[in-house]
PDB file of C-alpha atoms in Angstrom:
ATOM      1  CA  MET A   1      39.577   8.860  -0.683  1.00 50.00           C
ATOM      2  CA  VAL A   2      40.750   8.520   2.919  1.00 55.00           C
ATOM      3  CA  LEU A   3      38.572   6.323   5.127  1.00 52.00           C
ATOM      4  CA  PRO A   4      38.542   6.150   8.918  1.00 54.00           C
ATOM      5  CA  ALA A   5      40.268   3.105  10.465  1.00 55.00           C
ATOM      6  CA  PHE A   6      36.983   1.372  11.358  1.00 51.00           C
ATOM      7  CA  ALA A   7      35.881   1.540   7.717  1.00 51.00           C
ATOM      8  CA  SER A   8      38.454  -1.084   6.741  1.00 53.00           C
ATOM      9  CA  ASN A   9      36.111  -3.708   8.232  1.00 53.00           C
ATOM     10  CA  PHE A  10      33.378  -2.867   5.717  1.00 51.00           C
ATOM     11  CA  LYS A  11      33.091  -4.110   2.168  1.00 55.00           C
ATOM     12  CA  PHE A  12      31.844  -1.430  -0.204  1.00 51.00           C
ATOM     13  CA  THR A  13      29.830  -2.652  -3.146  1.00 55.00           C
ATOM     14  CA  HIS A  14      28.595  -0.676  -6.106  1.00 55.00           C
ATOM     15  CA  ILE A  15      24.874  -1.192  -6.700  1.00 54.00           C
ATOM     16  CA  PRO A  16      24.082  -0.508 -10.350  1.00 59.00           C
ATOM     17  CA  GLN A  17      21.176   1.767 -11.152  1.00 58.00           C
ATOM     18  CA  PRO A  18      18.308   0.092 -13.033  1.00 57.00           C
ATOM     19  CA  PRO A  19      17.641   1.094 -16.642  1.00 57.00           C
ATOM     20  CA  GLY A  20      15.644   4.304 -16.689  1.00 53.00           C
ATOM     21  CA  GLY A  21      17.050   5.607 -13.413  1.00 51.00           C
ATOM     22  CA  ASP A  22      15.708   5.425  -9.880  1.00 48.00           C
ATOM     23  CA  LYS A  23      12.234   6.496 -10.991  1.00 42.00           C
ATOM     24  CA  GLN A  24      11.713   2.922 -12.175  1.00 43.00           C
ATOM     25  CA  LEU A  25      12.029   1.548  -8.639  1.00 44.00           C
ATOM     26  CA  LEU A  26       8.687   2.860  -7.383  1.00 43.00           C
ATOM     27  CA  ARG A  27       5.922   3.716  -9.767  1.00 47.00           C
ATOM     28  CA  PRO A  28       2.550   5.106  -8.718  1.00 47.00           C
ATOM     29  CA  GLY A  29      -0.020   2.387  -9.220  1.00 45.00           C
ATOM     30  CA  ASP A  30       2.421  -0.448  -8.508  1.00 44.00           C
ATOM     31  CA  ALA A  31       1.686  -2.092  -5.175  1.00 43.00           C
ATOM     32  CA  GLY A  32       3.502  -5.349  -5.786  1.00 43.00           C
ATOM     33  CA  ASN A  33       2.008  -8.822  -5.573  1.00 43.00           C
ATOM     34  CA  ALA A  34      -1.000  -7.675  -3.550  1.00 43.00           C
ATOM     35  CA  ARG A  35      -2.681  -6.357  -6.671  1.00 41.00           C
ATOM     36  CA  PRO A  36      -5.267  -8.738  -8.057  1.00 43.00           C
ATOM     37  CA  SER A  37      -5.252  -7.072 -11.452  1.00 45.00           C
ATOM     38  CA  ALA A  38      -3.146  -4.744 -13.533  1.00 43.00           C
ATOM     39  CA  LYS A  39      -5.889  -2.117 -13.545  1.00 66.00           C
ATOM     40  CA  ALA A  40      -4.524   1.106 -12.064  1.00 80.00           C
ATOM     41  CA  VAL A  41      -6.208   2.823  -9.140  1.00 87.00           C
ATOM     42  CA  ASP A  42      -6.716   6.567  -9.650  1.00 90.00           C
ATOM     43  CA  LEU A  43      -6.480   7.846  -6.083  1.00 92.00           C
ATOM     44  CA  GLU A  44      -6.709  11.436  -7.206  1.00 91.00           C
ATOM     45  CA  ALA A  45     -10.201  10.775  -8.571  1.00 90.00           C
ATOM     46  CA  LEU A  46     -11.311   8.886  -5.449  1.00 90.00           C
ATOM     47  CA  LEU A  47      -9.996  11.122  -2.679  1.00 92.00           C
ATOM     48  CA  ALA A  48     -10.583  14.716  -1.719  1.00 93.00           C
ATOM     49  CA  PRO A  49      -7.818  16.933  -3.179  1.00 94.00           C
ATOM     50  CA  ARG A  50      -6.482  17.841   0.271  1.00 94.00           C
ATOM     51  CA  VAL A  51      -6.337  14.189   1.354  1.00 94.00           C
ATOM     52  CA  PHE A  52      -4.586  13.135  -1.860  1.00 94.00           C
ATOM     53  CA  ALA A  53      -2.057  15.980  -1.615  1.00 95.00           C
ATOM     54  CA  ASN A  54      -1.043  14.927   1.905  1.00 94.00           C
ATOM     55  CA  LEU A  55      -0.447  11.226   1.145  1.00 94.00           C
ATOM     56  CA  ASP A  56       3.070   9.882   1.532  1.00 94.00           C
ATOM     57  CA  LEU A  57       4.300   7.423  -1.095  1.00 94.00           C
ATOM     58  CA  PHE A  58       3.983   4.614   1.453  1.00 94.00           C
ATOM     59  CA  ASP A  59       0.343   5.487   2.185  1.00 93.00           C
ATOM     60  CA  ARG A  60      -0.430   5.837  -1.544  1.00 93.00           C
ATOM     61  CA  LEU A  61       0.960   2.401  -2.364  1.00 93.00           C
ATOM     62  CA  GLN A  62      -0.782   0.760   0.579  1.00 92.00           C
ATOM     63  CA  LEU A  63      -4.112   2.448  -0.198  1.00 93.00           C
ATOM     64  CA  GLU A  64      -3.871   1.570  -3.908  1.00 93.00           C
ATOM     65  CA  ALA A  65      -3.363  -2.091  -3.008  1.00 92.00           C
ATOM     66  CA  ALA A  66      -6.259  -2.061  -0.526  1.00 91.00           C
ATOM     67  CA  ILE A  67      -8.592  -0.468  -3.078  1.00 92.00           C
ATOM     68  CA  ALA A  68      -7.549  -2.904  -5.795  1.00 91.00           C
ATOM     69  CA  ILE A  69      -8.294  -5.818  -3.449  1.00 90.00           C
ATOM     70  CA  CYS A  70     -11.676  -4.344  -2.473  1.00 89.00           C
ATOM     71  CA  ARG A  71     -12.576  -3.893  -6.127  1.00 89.00           C
ATOM     72  CA  GLY A  72     -11.586  -7.453  -6.982  1.00 88.00           C
ATOM     73  CA  ALA A  73     -13.314  -9.109  -4.018  1.00 87.00           C
ATOM     74  CA  ARG A  74     -16.683 -10.829  -4.375  1.00 87.00           C
ATOM     75  CA  THR A  75     -17.959  -9.411  -1.069  1.00 85.00           C
ATOM     76  CA  LEU A  76     -16.876  -6.764   1.401  1.00 81.00           C
ATOM     77  CA  SER A  77     -16.109  -9.452   4.002  1.00 84.00           C
ATOM     78  CA  ASP A  78     -13.977 -11.297   1.461  1.00 88.00           C
ATOM     79  CA  ALA A  79     -11.985  -8.101   0.900  1.00 87.00           C
ATOM     80  CA  GLY A  80     -11.461  -7.764   4.660  1.00 86.00           C
ATOM     81  CA  ARG A  81     -10.265 -11.380   4.944  1.00 87.00           C
ATOM     82  CA  LYS A  82      -7.755 -10.824   2.135  1.00 89.00           C
ATOM     83  CA  LEU A  83      -6.490  -7.526   3.551  1.00 87.00           C
ATOM     84  CA  PHE A  84      -6.059  -8.793   7.113  1.00 85.00           C
ATOM     85  CA  ASP A  85      -5.107 -12.412   6.376  1.00 84.00           C
ATOM     86  CA  GLN A  86      -2.332 -12.568   9.007  1.00 85.00           C
ATOM     87  CA  SER A  87      -3.275 -10.073  11.707  1.00 86.00           C
ATOM     88  CA  ARG A  88      -6.788 -11.527  12.051  1.00 80.00           C
ATOM     89  CA  GLU A  89      -5.269 -14.662  13.611  1.00 80.00           C
ATOM     90  CA  GLN A  90      -4.105 -12.676  16.669  1.00 83.00           C
ATOM     91  CA  ARG A  91      -7.437 -10.976  17.335  1.00 79.00           C
ATOM     92  CA  SER A  92     -10.014 -12.269  19.808  1.00 77.00           C
ATOM     93  CA  VAL A  93     -12.873 -10.694  17.819  1.00 76.00           C
ATOM     94  CA  VAL A  94     -12.510 -10.973  14.062  1.00 78.00           C
ATOM     95  CA  ASN A  95     -14.456  -8.338  12.147  1.00 82.00           C
ATOM     96  CA  ASP A  96     -12.464  -7.817   8.952  1.00 80.00           C
ATOM     97  CA  ALA A  97     -15.221  -5.896   7.174  1.00 81.00           C
ATOM     98  CA  ASP A  98     -15.315  -3.314   9.976  1.00 85.00           C
ATOM     99  CA  ARG A  99     -11.512  -2.977   9.997  1.00 85.00           C
ATOM    100  CA  ARG A 100     -11.538  -2.434   6.221  1.00 86.00           C
ATOM    101  CA  ARG A 101     -14.372   0.104   6.530  1.00 86.00           C
ATOM    102  CA  LYS A 102     -12.455   2.067   9.199  1.00 90.00           C
ATOM    103  CA  TYR A 103      -9.223   1.948   7.164  1.00 89.00           C
ATOM    104  CA  LEU A 104     -10.905   3.425   4.082  1.00 90.00           C
ATOM    105  CA  LEU A 105     -12.814   5.950   6.205  1.00 91.00           C
ATOM    106  CA  LYS A 106      -9.467   7.241   7.490  1.00 92.00           C
ATOM    107  CA  TYR A 107      -8.891   8.511   3.929  1.00 92.00           C
ATOM    108  CA  GLY A 108     -12.437   9.791   3.480  1.00 91.00           C
ATOM    109  CA  THR A 109     -13.590   7.006   1.188  1.00 89.00           C
ATOM    110  CA  SER A 110     -15.648   3.816   1.391  1.00 85.00           C
ATOM    111  CA  CYS A 111     -16.121   0.529  -0.440  1.00 79.00           C
ATOM    112  CA  ASP A 112     -19.267   1.909  -2.069  1.00 80.00           C
ATOM    113  CA  SER A 113     -17.367   4.838  -3.582  1.00 84.00           C
ATOM    114  CA  ILE A 114     -14.405   2.773  -4.775  1.00 82.00           C
ATOM    115  CA  ARG A 115     -16.563   0.105  -6.444  1.00 75.00           C
ATOM    116  CA  GLN A 116     -18.270   2.648  -8.717  1.00 65.00           C
TER     117      GLN A 116
END
């Protein structure tokens, strides 16, 4: 393979593929350390079909984590504090429960519907 002259400054490294292929890198239902439990969130059952069909992977993972935190929280305000633990420090008015309510409403759902 012939490389351009500027490419000689770069070090090329082979990154091995994980066992099971690239599908193992991101799995639906896996939102990382933000998940309080291993219980999967079934977004398809919670959201309107049109809303679910238009979700990007990023939005799905973020919403799954937010729902898992809401389900595991003792109160709705507690869920808001957990979800906005860093950004709340920069706000002059802290209303985490309202921010959480608006976030879920963006996807046509609410804490009442996800706790059932």
